[in-house]
Short mmCIF file of N, CA and C in Angstrom, two decimals:
data_model
loop_
_atom_site.label_atom_id
_atom_site.label_comp_id
_atom_site.label_asym_id
_atom_site.label_seq_id
_atom_site.Cartn_x
_atom_site.Cartn_y
_atom_site.Cartn_z
N MET A 23 124.30 76.53 48.34
CA MET A 23 122.77 75.73 48.57
C MET A 23 121.64 75.91 49.32
N GLY A 24 122.52 76.63 49.86
CA GLY A 24 121.39 77.87 51.41
C GLY A 24 121.07 76.97 52.43
N LEU A 25 121.76 75.58 52.40
CA LEU A 25 121.73 75.02 54.10
C LEU A 25 123.22 75.65 54.78
N ASP A 26 123.29 75.35 56.27
CA ASP A 26 124.10 75.39 56.80
C ASP A 26 124.32 74.63 58.29
N LEU A 27 125.98 74.37 58.37
CA LEU A 27 127.07 74.43 59.21
C LEU A 27 126.12 74.31 60.14
N LEU A 28 126.51 73.84 61.57
CA LEU A 28 125.99 73.83 62.73
C LEU A 28 127.98 74.44 62.94
N PRO A 29 129.05 74.08 63.69
CA PRO A 29 129.88 74.51 64.49
C PRO A 29 130.20 75.64 63.86
N PRO A 30 130.79 76.68 64.19
CA PRO A 30 131.75 77.92 64.09
C PRO A 30 132.57 77.09 63.38
N GLU A 31 133.05 78.21 62.15
CA GLU A 31 134.16 78.60 61.06
C GLU A 31 135.56 77.29 61.47
N GLY A 32 135.75 77.68 62.80
CA GLY A 32 136.85 77.25 63.44
C GLY A 32 137.12 76.22 64.18
N GLU A 33 135.98 75.86 64.33
CA GLU A 33 135.89 74.22 65.13
C GLU A 33 134.82 73.43 63.72
N ARG A 34 135.39 73.33 62.36
CA ARG A 34 135.36 72.89 62.01
C ARG A 34 135.75 71.53 61.37
N LEU A 35 134.87 70.16 61.33
CA LEU A 35 136.47 68.91 60.91
C LEU A 35 136.35 69.25 59.81
N TRP A 36 137.48 68.81 58.80
CA TRP A 36 137.66 68.47 57.37
C TRP A 36 136.44 66.88 56.50
N THR A 37 136.96 66.06 57.60
CA THR A 37 135.82 64.69 57.19
C THR A 37 134.23 64.41 57.51
N LEU A 38 134.21 65.71 58.22
CA LEU A 38 132.82 65.56 58.92
C LEU A 38 131.88 66.92 59.12
N ASN A 39 131.36 67.17 58.47
CA ASN A 39 130.15 68.05 58.30
C ASN A 39 128.49 67.74 58.94
N ALA A 40 128.87 68.81 60.10
CA ALA A 40 126.95 68.54 60.52
C ALA A 40 127.02 70.17 59.93
N VAL A 41 125.40 69.10 58.72
CA VAL A 41 124.33 70.31 58.55
C VAL A 41 123.12 69.95 59.30
N ARG A 42 122.75 70.89 59.33
CA ARG A 42 121.09 71.53 60.02
C ARG A 42 120.13 71.19 59.08
N VAL A 43 119.39 71.01 59.82
CA VAL A 43 118.47 70.08 58.00
C VAL A 43 117.41 70.98 58.66
N PRO A 44 117.34 71.89 57.96
CA PRO A 44 116.51 72.28 57.48
C PRO A 44 114.26 72.75 57.96
N ALA A 45 113.74 73.73 58.14
CA ALA A 45 112.51 73.62 58.42
C ALA A 45 112.15 73.04 58.29
N GLY A 46 111.11 72.03 58.66
CA GLY A 46 109.53 71.60 57.89
C GLY A 46 110.46 70.47 57.67
N VAL A 47 111.62 70.01 57.03
CA VAL A 47 112.13 68.54 56.88
C VAL A 47 112.55 67.52 57.92
N ASP A 48 112.13 66.85 56.92
CA ASP A 48 112.10 65.21 58.10
C ASP A 48 113.23 64.42 57.32
N ASP A 49 114.08 64.86 58.51
CA ASP A 49 115.31 64.45 58.20
C ASP A 49 115.35 62.90 57.84
N GLY A 50 114.71 62.25 58.53
CA GLY A 50 114.85 59.71 58.82
C GLY A 50 113.43 60.15 57.48
N ARG A 51 113.59 60.42 56.38
CA ARG A 51 112.99 60.44 55.42
C ARG A 51 114.35 61.05 53.95
N VAL A 52 114.91 62.52 54.35
CA VAL A 52 116.05 62.27 53.61
C VAL A 52 116.89 61.65 53.69
N ARG A 53 117.35 61.16 54.56
CA ARG A 53 118.49 60.16 55.09
C ARG A 53 117.99 58.73 54.00
N ALA A 54 116.20 57.87 54.31
CA ALA A 54 115.70 56.68 53.31
C ALA A 54 116.47 56.97 52.78
N ARG A 55 115.52 58.33 51.57
CA ARG A 55 115.61 57.96 49.83
C ARG A 55 116.99 58.58 49.67
N LEU A 56 118.20 59.08 49.63
CA LEU A 56 119.61 59.13 49.80
C LEU A 56 119.86 56.79 49.90
N LEU A 57 119.55 57.25 51.25
CA LEU A 57 120.40 56.03 50.93
C LEU A 57 119.58 55.25 49.67
N SER A 58 118.35 54.30 50.09
CA SER A 58 117.21 53.76 48.72
C SER A 58 117.21 53.76 47.44
N GLY A 59 118.08 55.86 46.87
CA GLY A 59 117.71 55.70 45.95
C GLY A 59 119.16 55.93 44.72
N PHE A 60 120.00 56.53 46.28
CA PHE A 60 121.30 56.49 45.68
C PHE A 60 122.50 55.73 45.88
N ASN A 61 121.83 54.59 47.16
CA ASN A 61 123.38 54.18 47.43
C ASN A 61 124.33 55.21 48.54
N MET A 62 123.78 56.52 49.22
CA MET A 62 124.21 56.72 49.95
C MET A 62 123.53 57.36 51.10
N GLU A 63 124.56 56.61 52.27
CA GLU A 63 124.28 56.62 53.67
C GLU A 63 124.34 58.07 54.38
N ILE A 64 124.11 58.83 55.10
CA ILE A 64 124.66 60.55 55.94
C ILE A 64 123.79 59.42 57.37
N GLY A 65 124.57 60.46 58.12
CA GLY A 65 124.54 59.74 59.76
C GLY A 65 123.23 61.55 60.15
N ALA A 66 122.57 60.72 61.12
CA ALA A 66 121.58 61.64 61.41
C ALA A 66 122.70 62.36 62.73
N GLY A 67 121.62 62.99 63.27
CA GLY A 67 122.15 63.71 64.51
C GLY A 67 122.19 62.78 65.96
N LEU A 68 122.73 63.23 67.01
CA LEU A 68 122.81 62.20 67.97
C LEU A 68 122.23 62.95 69.44
N GLY A 69 122.03 62.39 70.00
CA GLY A 69 121.65 63.22 71.51
C GLY A 69 120.74 64.38 71.29
N PRO A 70 120.40 65.13 71.64
CA PRO A 70 119.96 67.00 71.75
C PRO A 70 120.20 66.90 70.43
N LEU A 71 121.37 66.69 69.28
CA LEU A 71 121.11 67.44 68.02
C LEU A 71 119.85 66.05 66.98
N SER A 72 119.57 65.08 67.62
CA SER A 72 118.74 64.21 66.75
C SER A 72 117.48 65.00 65.99
N GLY A 73 117.90 64.67 64.27
CA GLY A 73 116.37 65.18 63.85
C GLY A 73 116.84 66.49 63.21
N LYS A 74 118.45 67.47 64.19
CA LYS A 74 118.50 68.51 63.88
C LYS A 74 119.16 68.39 62.92
N ILE A 75 119.74 68.09 62.42
CA ILE A 75 121.36 68.04 61.67
C ILE A 75 121.86 66.42 61.10
N PHE A 76 122.20 66.66 59.97
CA PHE A 76 122.98 65.51 59.02
C PHE A 76 124.55 65.37 59.45
N ARG A 77 125.08 64.19 59.90
CA ARG A 77 126.29 64.14 59.12
C ARG A 77 126.58 63.26 57.96
N ILE A 78 127.83 64.58 57.46
CA ILE A 78 128.19 63.85 55.91
C ILE A 78 129.13 63.47 56.70
N GLY A 79 129.85 62.30 56.15
CA GLY A 79 131.39 62.07 56.13
C GLY A 79 132.36 62.46 54.61
N LEU A 80 133.27 62.74 54.73
CA LEU A 80 134.08 62.96 53.98
C LEU A 80 135.92 61.95 53.61
N MET A 81 135.35 60.83 53.12
CA MET A 81 136.82 60.45 54.07
C MET A 81 136.39 59.02 52.95
N GLY A 82 137.80 58.61 52.97
CA GLY A 82 138.54 57.39 51.83
C GLY A 82 137.88 57.75 50.17
N ALA A 83 137.24 56.36 49.95
CA ALA A 83 137.01 57.04 48.58
C ALA A 83 135.60 57.53 48.33
N SER A 84 134.85 58.49 49.50
CA SER A 84 133.88 58.93 48.99
C SER A 84 134.10 60.75 48.60
N SER A 85 135.42 60.27 49.42
CA SER A 85 135.73 62.27 49.01
C SER A 85 136.21 61.96 47.74
N THR A 86 135.94 61.81 46.56
CA THR A 86 136.69 62.14 45.44
C THR A 86 135.47 62.74 44.71
N PRO A 87 136.30 64.21 44.18
CA PRO A 87 134.99 64.61 43.50
C PRO A 87 134.46 64.26 43.16
N PRO A 88 134.07 63.62 41.74
CA PRO A 88 132.83 62.40 41.15
C PRO A 88 131.41 62.40 42.09
N ILE A 89 132.24 62.10 43.76
CA ILE A 89 131.35 61.25 44.57
C ILE A 89 130.69 62.92 45.37
N ILE A 90 131.55 63.05 45.38
CA ILE A 90 130.98 64.45 46.09
C ILE A 90 130.23 65.49 45.35
N LEU A 91 130.22 65.42 43.72
CA LEU A 91 129.76 66.06 42.73
C LEU A 91 127.89 65.61 42.69
N MET A 92 127.94 64.06 42.55
CA MET A 92 127.23 63.38 43.10
C MET A 92 126.36 63.56 43.81
N PHE A 93 126.64 63.44 45.26
CA PHE A 93 125.74 63.39 46.30
C PHE A 93 124.63 64.79 46.48
N LEU A 94 125.87 65.84 46.00
CA LEU A 94 125.04 67.01 46.26
C LEU A 94 123.94 67.38 45.35
N GLY A 95 124.38 66.97 44.25
CA GLY A 95 122.88 66.59 43.31
C GLY A 95 121.46 65.25 43.57
N ALA A 96 122.04 64.63 44.64
CA ALA A 96 120.72 63.81 44.82
C ALA A 96 120.03 65.09 45.72
N SER A 97 121.10 65.22 46.72
CA SER A 97 121.00 65.94 48.01
C SER A 97 120.39 66.43 47.50
N GLU A 98 120.18 67.58 46.81
CA GLU A 98 119.49 68.96 46.19
C GLU A 98 118.31 68.17 46.05
N LYS A 99 118.16 67.20 44.48
CA LYS A 99 116.80 66.32 44.92
C LYS A 99 116.36 65.02 45.36
N VAL A 100 116.86 64.85 46.05
CA VAL A 100 115.58 65.00 47.43
C VAL A 100 115.53 65.98 48.56
N LEU A 101 116.04 66.49 49.15
CA LEU A 101 115.69 68.10 49.52
C LEU A 101 114.83 68.65 49.24
N ALA A 102 114.93 68.65 47.79
CA ALA A 102 113.30 69.60 47.23
C ALA A 102 112.40 68.68 47.00
N GLU A 103 112.18 67.40 47.01
CA GLU A 103 110.39 66.63 47.46
C GLU A 103 110.91 66.66 48.10
N ALA A 104 111.58 66.38 48.77
CA ALA A 104 111.50 66.85 51.28
C ALA A 104 110.67 68.27 50.84
N GLY A 105 110.04 68.96 50.48
CA GLY A 105 109.51 70.12 50.36
C GLY A 105 110.37 71.41 51.22
N CYS A 106 111.65 71.49 50.45
CA CYS A 106 112.87 72.17 51.23
C CYS A 106 113.33 73.61 49.81
N ARG A 107 112.50 74.55 49.89
CA ARG A 107 112.85 75.55 48.89
C ARG A 107 114.50 75.60 48.28
N LEU A 108 115.24 75.26 47.48
CA LEU A 108 117.10 75.70 47.60
C LEU A 108 116.75 75.68 45.88
N PRO A 109 117.92 76.42 46.04
CA PRO A 109 118.20 77.18 43.72
C PRO A 109 118.82 75.54 43.27
N ARG A 110 118.27 75.18 42.63
CA ARG A 110 118.28 73.19 41.59
C ARG A 110 119.64 73.94 41.37
N GLY A 111 120.58 73.05 41.53
CA GLY A 111 121.33 73.17 39.94
C GLY A 111 123.02 73.95 41.38
N ALA A 112 122.50 74.61 42.68
CA ALA A 112 123.63 75.94 43.39
C ALA A 112 124.86 75.00 44.26
N GLY A 113 124.52 73.99 44.58
CA GLY A 113 125.66 73.19 45.45
C GLY A 113 126.88 72.41 44.99
N VAL A 114 125.76 72.27 43.43
CA VAL A 114 126.79 71.24 42.52
C VAL A 114 127.66 72.26 41.87
N THR A 115 127.06 73.18 41.39
CA THR A 115 127.69 74.53 40.48
C THR A 115 128.77 74.80 41.30
N ALA A 116 128.50 75.18 42.60
CA ALA A 116 129.64 76.15 43.45
C ALA A 116 130.63 74.87 43.55
N ALA A 117 130.61 73.62 44.07
CA ALA A 117 130.88 73.07 44.91
C ALA A 117 132.28 72.35 43.26
N ALA A 118 131.23 72.72 41.43
CA ALA A 118 132.53 72.00 40.42
C ALA A 118 133.68 73.10 40.60
N ASP A 119 132.71 74.28 41.22
CA ASP A 119 133.71 75.58 40.80
C ASP A 119 135.01 75.44 42.19
N ALA A 120 135.01 74.55 42.78
CA ALA A 120 135.92 75.02 44.16
C ALA A 120 136.83 73.79 43.64
N LEU A 121 136.32 73.16 42.62
CA LEU A 121 137.32 72.03 42.51
C LEU A 121 137.92 72.32 41.89
N GLY A 122 137.99 73.25 40.85
CA GLY A 122 137.66 73.81 39.20
C GLY A 122 137.70 73.17 38.01
N ASN A 123 136.70 71.81 38.18
CA ASN A 123 135.55 71.19 37.07
C ASN A 123 134.19 72.72 36.87
N GLY A 124 134.47 73.67 36.90
CA GLY A 124 133.51 74.39 36.79
C GLY A 124 133.96 75.32 34.82
#
Protein backbone atom coordinates (compact mmCIF):
# COMPACT_ATOMS: atom_id res chain seq x y z
CA MET A 1 0.00 0.00 0.00
CA GLY A 2 3.02 2.24 0.36
CA LEU A 3 2.57 3.33 3.97
CA ASP A 4 5.27 3.09 6.61
CA LEU A 5 5.00 1.60 10.08
CA LEU A 6 6.60 3.56 12.91
CA PRO A 7 8.26 0.92 15.09
CA PRO A 8 11.12 -1.20 13.82
CA GLU A 9 10.15 -4.75 12.85
CA GLY A 10 11.32 -6.34 16.11
CA GLU A 11 9.25 -3.93 18.23
CA ARG A 12 5.86 -4.18 16.50
CA LEU A 13 2.73 -5.47 18.24
CA TRP A 14 0.28 -7.98 16.75
CA THR A 15 -2.72 -6.08 18.05
CA LEU A 16 -1.77 -2.47 17.25
CA ASN A 17 -0.22 -0.92 14.18
CA ALA A 18 1.35 2.53 14.33
CA VAL A 19 1.19 3.74 10.72
CA ARG A 20 2.91 6.97 9.70
CA VAL A 21 0.56 9.62 8.33
CA PRO A 22 1.65 10.36 4.73
CA ALA A 23 3.12 13.82 4.11
CA GLY A 24 0.50 16.45 3.41
CA VAL A 25 -2.40 14.36 4.77
CA ASP A 26 -4.60 15.71 7.58
CA ASP A 27 -4.85 12.78 9.98
CA GLY A 28 -7.97 14.15 11.69
CA ARG A 29 -9.80 14.46 8.38
CA VAL A 30 -8.92 10.88 7.43
CA ARG A 31 -10.01 9.51 10.81
CA ALA A 32 -13.27 11.51 10.70
CA ARG A 33 -14.04 10.34 7.15
CA LEU A 34 -13.43 6.67 8.05
CA LEU A 35 -15.80 7.04 10.99
CA SER A 36 -18.56 8.98 9.22
CA GLY A 37 -18.41 7.16 5.90
CA PHE A 38 -17.54 3.62 6.92
CA ASN A 39 -18.21 3.38 10.69
CA MET A 40 -14.55 2.53 11.24
CA GLU A 41 -12.60 4.18 14.02
CA ILE A 42 -8.83 4.43 14.25
CA GLY A 43 -6.80 6.27 16.86
CA ALA A 44 -4.63 9.33 16.60
CA GLY A 45 -1.05 9.63 17.70
CA LEU A 46 -0.60 10.79 21.28
CA GLY A 47 1.82 13.38 22.68
CA PRO A 48 4.79 13.89 20.37
CA LEU A 49 3.20 11.53 17.81
CA SER A 50 0.03 13.63 17.50
CA GLY A 51 -0.70 14.18 13.80
CA LYS A 52 2.16 11.86 12.83
CA ILE A 53 0.65 8.37 13.15
CA PHE A 54 -2.59 6.45 12.94
CA ARG A 55 -3.09 3.83 15.66
CA ILE A 56 -4.91 0.88 14.08
CA GLY A 57 -6.09 -1.87 16.41
CA LEU A 58 -6.62 -5.45 15.29
CA MET A 59 -8.46 -7.17 18.10
CA GLY A 60 -11.50 -9.37 18.45
CA ALA A 61 -14.21 -9.06 15.82
CA SER A 62 -12.28 -6.32 14.02
CA SER A 63 -9.48 -8.71 13.11
CA THR A 64 -11.37 -11.08 10.83
CA PRO A 65 -10.25 -11.31 7.19
CA PRO A 66 -13.41 -9.69 5.75
CA ILE A 67 -13.16 -6.72 8.14
CA ILE A 68 -9.43 -6.28 7.47
CA LEU A 69 -10.02 -6.25 3.71
CA MET A 70 -12.93 -3.83 4.08
CA PHE A 71 -10.81 -1.53 6.28
CA LEU A 72 -7.95 -1.53 3.79
CA GLY A 73 -10.30 -0.69 0.92
CA ALA A 74 -11.92 2.12 2.90
CA SER A 75 -8.50 3.43 3.96
CA GLU A 76 -7.24 3.47 0.39
CA LYS A 77 -10.31 5.42 -0.73
CA VAL A 78 -10.18 7.95 2.11
CA LEU A 79 -6.41 8.49 1.82
CA ALA A 80 -6.77 9.05 -1.93
CA GLU A 81 -9.53 11.59 -1.26
CA ALA A 82 -7.14 13.32 1.17
CA GLY A 83 -4.54 13.71 -1.59
CA CYS A 84 -2.33 10.72 -0.84
CA ARG A 85 -1.07 9.04 -3.99
CA LEU A 86 -1.38 5.30 -3.42
CA PRO A 87 -1.38 2.40 -5.84
CA ARG A 88 -5.14 1.69 -5.81
CA GLY A 89 -5.98 -1.79 -4.61
CA ALA A 90 -2.43 -2.62 -3.55
CA GLY A 91 -3.24 -3.00 0.16
CA VAL A 92 -6.33 -5.10 -0.42
CA THR A 93 -4.55 -7.30 -2.97
CA ALA A 94 -1.51 -7.87 -0.71
CA ALA A 95 -3.71 -8.67 2.30
CA ALA A 96 -5.93 -11.03 0.29
CA ASP A 97 -2.83 -12.84 -0.96
CA ALA A 98 -1.41 -13.09 2.58
CA LEU A 99 -4.74 -14.37 3.88
CA GLY A 100 -5.00 -16.91 1.08
CA ASN A 101 -8.01 -15.17 -0.47
CA GLY A 102 -6.28 -13.78 -3.55
